mmCIF file of C-alpha atoms in Angstrom:
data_model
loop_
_atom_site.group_PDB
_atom_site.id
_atom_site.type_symbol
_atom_site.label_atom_id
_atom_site.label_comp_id
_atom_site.label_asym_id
_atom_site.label_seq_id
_atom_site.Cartn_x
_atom_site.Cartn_y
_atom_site.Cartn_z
ATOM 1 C CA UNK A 1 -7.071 19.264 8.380
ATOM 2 C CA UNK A 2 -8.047 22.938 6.903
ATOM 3 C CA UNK A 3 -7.810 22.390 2.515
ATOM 4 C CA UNK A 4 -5.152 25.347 2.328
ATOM 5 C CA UNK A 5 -2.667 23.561 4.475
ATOM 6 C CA UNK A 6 -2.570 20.862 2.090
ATOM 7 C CA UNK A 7 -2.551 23.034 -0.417
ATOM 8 C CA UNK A 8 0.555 25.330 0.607
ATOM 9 C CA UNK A 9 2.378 21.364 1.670
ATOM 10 C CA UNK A 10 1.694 20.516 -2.306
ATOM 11 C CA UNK A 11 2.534 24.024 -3.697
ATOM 12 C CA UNK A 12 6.573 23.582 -3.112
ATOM 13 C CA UNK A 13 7.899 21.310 -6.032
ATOM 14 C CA UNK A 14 10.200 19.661 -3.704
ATOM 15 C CA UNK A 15 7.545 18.529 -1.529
ATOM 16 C CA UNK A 16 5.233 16.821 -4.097
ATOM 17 C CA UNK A 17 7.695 15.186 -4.996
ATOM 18 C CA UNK A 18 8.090 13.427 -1.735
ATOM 19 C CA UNK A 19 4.690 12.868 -1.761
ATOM 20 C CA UNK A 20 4.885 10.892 -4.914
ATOM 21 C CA UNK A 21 7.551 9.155 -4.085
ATOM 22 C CA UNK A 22 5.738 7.781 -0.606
ATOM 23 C CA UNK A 23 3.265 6.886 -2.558
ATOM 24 C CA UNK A 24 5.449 4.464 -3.963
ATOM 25 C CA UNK A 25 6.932 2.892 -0.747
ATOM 26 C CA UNK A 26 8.199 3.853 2.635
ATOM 27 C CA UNK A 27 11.708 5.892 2.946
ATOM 28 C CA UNK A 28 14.264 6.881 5.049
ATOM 29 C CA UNK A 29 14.834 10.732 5.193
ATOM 30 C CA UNK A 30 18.522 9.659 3.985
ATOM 31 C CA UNK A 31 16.661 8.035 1.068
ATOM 32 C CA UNK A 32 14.488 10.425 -0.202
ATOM 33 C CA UNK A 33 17.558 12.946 0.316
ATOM 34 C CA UNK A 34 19.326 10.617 -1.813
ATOM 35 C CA UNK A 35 16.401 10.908 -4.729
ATOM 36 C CA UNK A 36 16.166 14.253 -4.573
ATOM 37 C CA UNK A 37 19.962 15.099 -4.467
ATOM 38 C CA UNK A 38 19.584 17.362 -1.482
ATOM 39 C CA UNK A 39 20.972 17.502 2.304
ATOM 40 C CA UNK A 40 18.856 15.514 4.796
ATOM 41 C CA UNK A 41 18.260 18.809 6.756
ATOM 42 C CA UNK A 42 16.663 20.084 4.356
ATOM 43 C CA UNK A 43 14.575 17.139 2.695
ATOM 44 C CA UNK A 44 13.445 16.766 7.106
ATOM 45 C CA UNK A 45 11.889 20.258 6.987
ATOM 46 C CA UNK A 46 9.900 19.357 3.663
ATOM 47 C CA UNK A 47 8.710 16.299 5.693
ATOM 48 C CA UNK A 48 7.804 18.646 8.911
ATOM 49 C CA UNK A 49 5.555 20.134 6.399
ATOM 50 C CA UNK A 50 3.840 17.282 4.906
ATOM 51 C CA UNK A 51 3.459 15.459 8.674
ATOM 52 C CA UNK A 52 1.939 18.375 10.228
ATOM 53 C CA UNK A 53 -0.521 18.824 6.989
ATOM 54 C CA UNK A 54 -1.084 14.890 7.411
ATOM 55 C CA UNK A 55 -0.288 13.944 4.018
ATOM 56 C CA UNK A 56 2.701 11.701 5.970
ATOM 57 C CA UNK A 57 3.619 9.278 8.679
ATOM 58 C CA UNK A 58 6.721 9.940 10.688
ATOM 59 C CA UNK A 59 8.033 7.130 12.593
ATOM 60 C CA UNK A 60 11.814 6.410 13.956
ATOM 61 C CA UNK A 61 13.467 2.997 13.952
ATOM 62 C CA UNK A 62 16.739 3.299 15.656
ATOM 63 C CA UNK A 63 19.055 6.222 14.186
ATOM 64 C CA UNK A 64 16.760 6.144 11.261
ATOM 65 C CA UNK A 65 13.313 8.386 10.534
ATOM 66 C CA UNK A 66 11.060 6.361 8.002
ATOM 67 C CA UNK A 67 8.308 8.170 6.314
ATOM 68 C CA UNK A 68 5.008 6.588 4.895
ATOM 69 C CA UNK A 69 2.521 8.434 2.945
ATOM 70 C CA UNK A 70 -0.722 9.176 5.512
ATOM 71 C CA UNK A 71 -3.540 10.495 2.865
ATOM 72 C CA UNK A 72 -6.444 12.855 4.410
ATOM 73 C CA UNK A 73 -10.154 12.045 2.760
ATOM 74 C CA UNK A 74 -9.285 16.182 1.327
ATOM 75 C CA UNK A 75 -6.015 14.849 -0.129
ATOM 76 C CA UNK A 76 -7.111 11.788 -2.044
ATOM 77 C CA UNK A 77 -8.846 13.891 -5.329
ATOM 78 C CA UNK A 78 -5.896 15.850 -4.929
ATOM 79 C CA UNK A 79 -3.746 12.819 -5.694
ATOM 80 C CA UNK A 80 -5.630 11.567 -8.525
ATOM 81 C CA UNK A 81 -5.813 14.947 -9.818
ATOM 82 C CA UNK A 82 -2.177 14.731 -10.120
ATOM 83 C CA UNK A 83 -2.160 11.156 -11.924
ATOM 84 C CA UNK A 84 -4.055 12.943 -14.417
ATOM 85 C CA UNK A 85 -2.283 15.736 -14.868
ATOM 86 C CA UNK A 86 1.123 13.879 -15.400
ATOM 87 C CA UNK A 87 0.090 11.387 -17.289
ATOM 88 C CA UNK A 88 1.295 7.197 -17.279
ATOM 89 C CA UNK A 89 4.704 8.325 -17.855
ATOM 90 C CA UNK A 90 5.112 11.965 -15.816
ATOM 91 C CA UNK A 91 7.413 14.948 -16.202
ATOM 92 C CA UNK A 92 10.871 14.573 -16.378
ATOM 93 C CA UNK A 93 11.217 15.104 -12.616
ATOM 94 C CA UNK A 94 9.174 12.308 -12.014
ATOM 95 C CA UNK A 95 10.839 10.336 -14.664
ATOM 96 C CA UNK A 96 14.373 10.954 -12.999
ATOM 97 C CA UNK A 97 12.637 10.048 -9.540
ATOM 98 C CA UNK A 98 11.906 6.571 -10.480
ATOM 99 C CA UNK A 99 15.066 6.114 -11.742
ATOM 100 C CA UNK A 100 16.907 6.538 -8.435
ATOM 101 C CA UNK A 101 14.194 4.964 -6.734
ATOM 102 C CA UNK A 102 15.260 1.901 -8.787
ATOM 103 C CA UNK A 103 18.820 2.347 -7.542
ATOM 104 C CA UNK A 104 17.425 2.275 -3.568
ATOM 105 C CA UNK A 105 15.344 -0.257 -4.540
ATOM 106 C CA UNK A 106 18.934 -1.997 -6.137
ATOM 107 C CA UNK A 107 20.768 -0.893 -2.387
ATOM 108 C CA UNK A 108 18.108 -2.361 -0.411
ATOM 109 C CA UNK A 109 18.216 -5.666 -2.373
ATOM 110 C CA UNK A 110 22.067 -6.236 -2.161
ATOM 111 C CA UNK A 111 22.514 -4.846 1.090
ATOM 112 C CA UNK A 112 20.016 -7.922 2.523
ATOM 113 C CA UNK A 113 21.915 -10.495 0.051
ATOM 114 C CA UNK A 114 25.272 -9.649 1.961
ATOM 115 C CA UNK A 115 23.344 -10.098 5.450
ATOM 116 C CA UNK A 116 21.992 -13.312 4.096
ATOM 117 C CA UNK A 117 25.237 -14.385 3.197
ATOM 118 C CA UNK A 118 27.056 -13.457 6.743
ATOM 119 C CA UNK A 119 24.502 -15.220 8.277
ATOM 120 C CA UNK A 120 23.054 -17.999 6.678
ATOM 121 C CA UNK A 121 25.898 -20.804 7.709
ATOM 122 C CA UNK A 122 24.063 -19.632 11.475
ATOM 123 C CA UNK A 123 20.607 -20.133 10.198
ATOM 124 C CA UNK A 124 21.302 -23.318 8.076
ATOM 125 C CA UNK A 125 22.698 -24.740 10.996
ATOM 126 C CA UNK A 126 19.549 -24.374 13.258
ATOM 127 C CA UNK A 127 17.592 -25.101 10.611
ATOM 128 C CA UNK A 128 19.039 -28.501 10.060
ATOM 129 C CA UNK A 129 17.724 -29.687 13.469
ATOM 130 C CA UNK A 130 13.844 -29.715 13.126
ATOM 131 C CA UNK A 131 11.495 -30.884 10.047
ATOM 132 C CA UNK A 132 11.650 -28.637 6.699
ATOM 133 C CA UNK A 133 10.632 -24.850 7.300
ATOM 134 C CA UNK A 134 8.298 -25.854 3.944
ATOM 135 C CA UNK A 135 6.418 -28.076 6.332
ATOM 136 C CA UNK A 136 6.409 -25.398 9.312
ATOM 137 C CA UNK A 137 4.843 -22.776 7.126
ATOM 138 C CA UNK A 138 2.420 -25.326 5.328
ATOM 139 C CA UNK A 139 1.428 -26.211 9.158
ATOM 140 C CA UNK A 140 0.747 -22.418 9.846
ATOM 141 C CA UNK A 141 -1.374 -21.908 6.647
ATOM 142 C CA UNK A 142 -4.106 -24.951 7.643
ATOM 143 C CA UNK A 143 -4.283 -24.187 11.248
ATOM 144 C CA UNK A 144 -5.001 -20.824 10.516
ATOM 145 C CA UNK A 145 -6.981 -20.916 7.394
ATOM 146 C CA UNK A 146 -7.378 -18.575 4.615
ATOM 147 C CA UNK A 147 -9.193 -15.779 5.879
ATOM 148 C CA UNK A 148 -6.756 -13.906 8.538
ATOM 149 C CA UNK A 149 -8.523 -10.117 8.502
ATOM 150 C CA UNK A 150 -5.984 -7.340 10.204
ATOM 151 C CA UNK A 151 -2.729 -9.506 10.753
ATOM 152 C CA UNK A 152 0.487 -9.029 12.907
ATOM 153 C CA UNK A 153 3.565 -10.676 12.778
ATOM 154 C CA UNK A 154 5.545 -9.916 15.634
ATOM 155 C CA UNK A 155 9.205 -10.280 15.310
ATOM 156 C CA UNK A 156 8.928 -10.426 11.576
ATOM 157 C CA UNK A 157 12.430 -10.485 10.774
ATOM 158 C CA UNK A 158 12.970 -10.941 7.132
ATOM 159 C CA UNK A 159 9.485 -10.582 6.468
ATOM 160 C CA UNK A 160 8.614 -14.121 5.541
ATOM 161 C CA UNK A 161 5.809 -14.839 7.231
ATOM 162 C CA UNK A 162 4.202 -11.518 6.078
ATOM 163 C CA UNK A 163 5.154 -13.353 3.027
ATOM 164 C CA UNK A 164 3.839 -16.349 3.693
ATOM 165 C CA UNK A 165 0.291 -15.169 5.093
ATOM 166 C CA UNK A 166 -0.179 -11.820 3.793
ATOM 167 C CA UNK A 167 -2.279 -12.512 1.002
ATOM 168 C CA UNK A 168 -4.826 -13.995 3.208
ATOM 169 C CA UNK A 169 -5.018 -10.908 5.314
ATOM 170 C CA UNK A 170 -6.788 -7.397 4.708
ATOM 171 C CA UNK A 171 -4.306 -5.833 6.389
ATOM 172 C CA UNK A 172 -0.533 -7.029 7.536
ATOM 173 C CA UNK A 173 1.611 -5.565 9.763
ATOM 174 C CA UNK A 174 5.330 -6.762 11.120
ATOM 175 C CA UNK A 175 7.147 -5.711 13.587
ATOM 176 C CA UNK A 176 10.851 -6.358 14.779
ATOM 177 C CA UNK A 177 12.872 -4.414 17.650
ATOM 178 C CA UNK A 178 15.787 -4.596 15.583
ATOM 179 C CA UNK A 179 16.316 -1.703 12.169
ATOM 180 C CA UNK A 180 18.597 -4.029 10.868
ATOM 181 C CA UNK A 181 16.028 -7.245 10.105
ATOM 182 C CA UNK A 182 13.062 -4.228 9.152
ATOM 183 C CA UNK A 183 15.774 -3.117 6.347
ATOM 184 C CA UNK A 184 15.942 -6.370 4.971
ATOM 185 C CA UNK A 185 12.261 -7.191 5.006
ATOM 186 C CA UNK A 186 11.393 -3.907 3.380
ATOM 187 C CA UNK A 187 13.894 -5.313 0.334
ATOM 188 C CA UNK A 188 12.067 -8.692 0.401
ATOM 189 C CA UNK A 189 8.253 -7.350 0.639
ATOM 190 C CA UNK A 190 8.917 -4.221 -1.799
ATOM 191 C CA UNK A 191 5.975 -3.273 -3.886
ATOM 192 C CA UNK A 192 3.298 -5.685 -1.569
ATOM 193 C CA UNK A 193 1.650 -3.525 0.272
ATOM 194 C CA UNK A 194 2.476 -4.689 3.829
ATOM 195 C CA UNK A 195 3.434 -2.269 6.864
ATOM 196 C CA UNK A 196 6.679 -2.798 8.800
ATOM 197 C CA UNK A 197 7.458 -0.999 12.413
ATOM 198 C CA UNK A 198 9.798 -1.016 14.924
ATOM 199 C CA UNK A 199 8.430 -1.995 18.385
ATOM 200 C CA UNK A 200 8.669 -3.775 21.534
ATOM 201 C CA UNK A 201 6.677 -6.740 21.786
ATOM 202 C CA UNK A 202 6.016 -5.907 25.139
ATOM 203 C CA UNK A 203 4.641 -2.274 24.677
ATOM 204 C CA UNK A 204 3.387 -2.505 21.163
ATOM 205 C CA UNK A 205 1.959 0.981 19.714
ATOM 206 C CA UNK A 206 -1.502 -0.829 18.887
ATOM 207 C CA UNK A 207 -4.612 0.083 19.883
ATOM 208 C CA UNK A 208 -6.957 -3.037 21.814
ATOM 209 C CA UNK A 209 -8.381 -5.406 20.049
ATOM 210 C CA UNK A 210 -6.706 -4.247 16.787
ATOM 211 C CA UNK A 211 -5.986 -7.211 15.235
ATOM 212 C CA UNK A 212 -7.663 -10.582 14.147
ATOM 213 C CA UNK A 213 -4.513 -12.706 13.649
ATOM 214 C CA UNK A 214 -1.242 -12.759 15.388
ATOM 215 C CA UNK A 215 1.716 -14.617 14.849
ATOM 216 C CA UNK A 216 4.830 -15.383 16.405
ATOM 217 C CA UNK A 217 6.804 -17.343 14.673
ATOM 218 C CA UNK A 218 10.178 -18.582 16.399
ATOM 219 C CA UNK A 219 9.815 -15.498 19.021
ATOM 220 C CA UNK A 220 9.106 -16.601 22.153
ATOM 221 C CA UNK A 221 12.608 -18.515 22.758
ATOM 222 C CA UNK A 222 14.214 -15.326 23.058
ATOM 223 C CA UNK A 223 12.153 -13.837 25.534
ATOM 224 C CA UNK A 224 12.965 -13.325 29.255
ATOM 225 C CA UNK A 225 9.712 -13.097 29.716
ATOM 226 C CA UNK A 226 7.343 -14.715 27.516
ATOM 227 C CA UNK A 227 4.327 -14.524 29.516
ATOM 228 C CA UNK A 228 4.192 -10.571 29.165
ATOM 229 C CA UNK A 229 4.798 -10.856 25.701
ATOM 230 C CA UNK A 230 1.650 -13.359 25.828
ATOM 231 C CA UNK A 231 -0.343 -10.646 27.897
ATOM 232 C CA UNK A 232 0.020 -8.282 25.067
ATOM 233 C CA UNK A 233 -0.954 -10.001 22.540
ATOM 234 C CA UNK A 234 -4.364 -10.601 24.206
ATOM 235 C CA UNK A 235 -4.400 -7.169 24.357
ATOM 236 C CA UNK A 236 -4.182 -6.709 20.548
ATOM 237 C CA UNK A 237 -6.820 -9.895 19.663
ATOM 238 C CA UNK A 238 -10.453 -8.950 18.276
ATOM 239 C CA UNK A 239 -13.564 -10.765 19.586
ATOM 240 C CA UNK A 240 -12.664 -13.473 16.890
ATOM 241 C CA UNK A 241 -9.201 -13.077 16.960
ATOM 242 C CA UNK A 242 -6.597 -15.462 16.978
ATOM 243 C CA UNK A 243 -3.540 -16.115 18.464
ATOM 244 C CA UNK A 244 -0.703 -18.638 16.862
ATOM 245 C CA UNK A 245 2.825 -19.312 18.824
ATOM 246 C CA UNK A 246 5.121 -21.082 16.411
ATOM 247 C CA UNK A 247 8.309 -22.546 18.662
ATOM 248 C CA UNK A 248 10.583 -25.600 19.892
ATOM 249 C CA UNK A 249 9.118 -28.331 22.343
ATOM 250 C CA UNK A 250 11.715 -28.359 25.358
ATOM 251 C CA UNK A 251 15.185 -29.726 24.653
ATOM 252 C CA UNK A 252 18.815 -29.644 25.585
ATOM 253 C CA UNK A 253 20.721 -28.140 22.529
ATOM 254 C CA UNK A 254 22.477 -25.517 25.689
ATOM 255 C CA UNK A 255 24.768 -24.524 22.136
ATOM 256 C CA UNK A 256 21.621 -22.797 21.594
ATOM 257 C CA UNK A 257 21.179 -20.389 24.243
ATOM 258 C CA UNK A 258 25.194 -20.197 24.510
ATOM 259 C CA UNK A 259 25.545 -19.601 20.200
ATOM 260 C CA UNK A 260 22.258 -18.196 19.434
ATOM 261 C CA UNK A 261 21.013 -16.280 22.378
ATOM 262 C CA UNK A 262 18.106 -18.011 22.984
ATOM 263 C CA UNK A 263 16.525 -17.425 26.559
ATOM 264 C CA UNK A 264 14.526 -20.498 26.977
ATOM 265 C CA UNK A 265 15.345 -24.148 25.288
ATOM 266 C CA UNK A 266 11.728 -25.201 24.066
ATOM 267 C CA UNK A 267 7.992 -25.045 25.816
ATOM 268 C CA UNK A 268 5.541 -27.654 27.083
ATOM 269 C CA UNK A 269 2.217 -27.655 26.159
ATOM 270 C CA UNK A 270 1.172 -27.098 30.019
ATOM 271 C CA UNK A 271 3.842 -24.251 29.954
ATOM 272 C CA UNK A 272 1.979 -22.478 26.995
ATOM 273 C CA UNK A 273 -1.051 -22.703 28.311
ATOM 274 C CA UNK A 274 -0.822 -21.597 31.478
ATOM 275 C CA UNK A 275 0.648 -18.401 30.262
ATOM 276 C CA UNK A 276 -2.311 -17.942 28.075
ATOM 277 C CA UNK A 277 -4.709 -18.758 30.312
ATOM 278 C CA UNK A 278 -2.928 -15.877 32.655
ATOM 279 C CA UNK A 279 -3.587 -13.782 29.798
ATOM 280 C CA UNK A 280 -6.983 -14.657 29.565
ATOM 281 C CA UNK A 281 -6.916 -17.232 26.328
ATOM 282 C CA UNK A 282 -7.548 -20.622 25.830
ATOM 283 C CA UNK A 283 -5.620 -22.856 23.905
ATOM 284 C CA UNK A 284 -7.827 -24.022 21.018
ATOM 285 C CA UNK A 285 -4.987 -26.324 19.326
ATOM 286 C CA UNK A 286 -2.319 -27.677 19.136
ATOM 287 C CA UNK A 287 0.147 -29.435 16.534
ATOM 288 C CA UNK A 288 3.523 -31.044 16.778
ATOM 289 C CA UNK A 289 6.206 -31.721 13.755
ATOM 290 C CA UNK A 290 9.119 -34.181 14.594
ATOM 291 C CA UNK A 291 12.182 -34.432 12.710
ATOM 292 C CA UNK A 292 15.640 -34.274 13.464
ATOM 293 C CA UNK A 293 16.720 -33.070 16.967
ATOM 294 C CA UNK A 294 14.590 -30.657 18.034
ATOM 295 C CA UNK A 295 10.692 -30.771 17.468
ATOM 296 C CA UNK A 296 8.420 -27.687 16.517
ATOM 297 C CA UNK A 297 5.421 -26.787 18.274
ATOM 298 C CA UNK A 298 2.406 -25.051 17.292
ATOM 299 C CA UNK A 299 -0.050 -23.382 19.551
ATOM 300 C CA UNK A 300 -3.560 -21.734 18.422
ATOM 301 C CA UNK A 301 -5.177 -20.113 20.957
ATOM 302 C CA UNK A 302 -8.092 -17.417 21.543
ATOM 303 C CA UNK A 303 -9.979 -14.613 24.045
ATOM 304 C CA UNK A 304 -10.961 -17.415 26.637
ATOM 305 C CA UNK A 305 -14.603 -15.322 27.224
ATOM 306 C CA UNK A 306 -14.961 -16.161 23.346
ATOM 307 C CA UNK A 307 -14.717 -19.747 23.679
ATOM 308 C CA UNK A 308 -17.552 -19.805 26.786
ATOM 309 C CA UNK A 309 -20.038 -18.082 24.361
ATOM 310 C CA UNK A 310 -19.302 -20.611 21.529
ATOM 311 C CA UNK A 311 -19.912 -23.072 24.089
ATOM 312 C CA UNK A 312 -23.148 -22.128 25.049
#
């Protein structure tokens, strides 16, 4: 990217401050229109500016545009050229900024208690039915251990496995089909670091072999499909990577599929692993927590061709 296109992106007041405000998290054009008390037509042809000079990310989940600040090598001095320059506390725009960045922030927050609250009779209710979600996510931890490189939780929901296993990871990444559960982990992992995306598990907008550690945590039940889901997270897994499917053993709770829309009612072992071996892992472990009605399974696996070589 030539230096004077960043340079004529930076030079409109507006702009820098978007900049500086993506800097602090990822925002809706609505929400940076709402911080800079302008229309969104004109806070999206600011951002046209700043994607095509690659100082941001553009990406759309649903109705909704979210923007994440994408830094060239060129732009980086620029950036700490302008720490300097303001100073720990900044000029009074910047000062104003962060105050109604607070009051997103304060949106975000109670907009994800009220969906908590509309829901969680629904989610107490499964959750009743199996062992502690404590023990599930202590389970998770061991069997994957405490060094997780380039992570991806796929259908993160509210975030909490990010949560859970991001600080193990160099890198995390969720993603969720649905806006509305990406909205309420972006209030719950504010300030952490961790990227969020919309995407189809099936077609996920990752390159091969991307990622060392993938999770999916309560996902699979909801598939139509689960082995193609399966297939494409082989496609994501590193030479070392790992692979760990977090789900019901089979049952007969039909409420289930009739009250919470879940496709499938539990997994045996030999149905796991013959969709990973289709997929072209092995499964390298397994792990099994009764309690209550309805058992929870957990399945490690990895690149099959991996396991050979560590054989021989």
């Amino acid at each position: 990217m030539p230096l004077i296109d960043i340079f004529r992106a930076l030079a409109d007041p507006s702009r820098l401050r978007i900049v500086q405000l993506l800097r602090e998290m990822e925002l809706s054009v609505g929400e940076i229109a709402q911080v800079l008390g302008q229309s969104q037509p004109r806070v999206s042809r600011h951002i046209k500016v700043l994607v095509d000079a690659g100082l941001a990310l553009r990406r759309r989940e649903g109705s909704s545009i979210f923007l994440t600040c994408a830094p060239s090598a060129l732009a980086l001095p620029l950036f700490n050229l302008l720490d300097a320059a303001a100073g720990a506390e900044g000029d009074h725009w910047t000062r104003a900024d962060r105050v109604r960045l607070a009051a997103v922030r304060a949106d975000r927050s109670v907009a994800a208690t009220r969906w908590f609250a509309a829901h969680a009779t629904e989610w107490d209710k499964i959750r009743s039915l199996h062992v502690p979600e404590a023990e599930v996510e202590a389970a998770m931890a061991e069997i994957l251990g405490n060094e997780l490189g380039r992570l991806v939780d796929i259908g993160t929901g509210t975030g909490r496995i990010l949560e859970l296993l991001g600080p193990a990871a160099a890198q995390a990444i969720g993603i969720d089909r649905s806006p509305e559960m990406l909205r309420l982990a972006r209030a719950k992992l504010d300030g952490l670091g961790y990227e969020l995306r919309q995407g189809d598990i099936n077609a996920l907008q990752l390159a091969d072999g991307s990622a060392d550690t993938i999770t999916l945590h309560q996902v699979l039940h909801f598939l139509p499909a689960p082995a193609s889901a399966i297939a494409e997270c082989a496609r994501l897994l590193s030479d070392d990577g790992a692979l760990l499917i977090v789900d019901f053993a089979p049952h007969e709770r039909e409420e289930l599929r009739i009250d919470h829309a879940h496709a499938r009612l539990g997994f045996s072992d030999e149905q796991v692993a013959g969709w990973l071996a289709a997929a072209g892992l092995r499964l390298a472990e397994t792990r099994e927590l009764k309690g209550g009605e309805l058992t929870i399974k957990l399945w490690r696996s990895e690149l099959a061709r991996n396991a050979k070589v560590k054989a021989a």
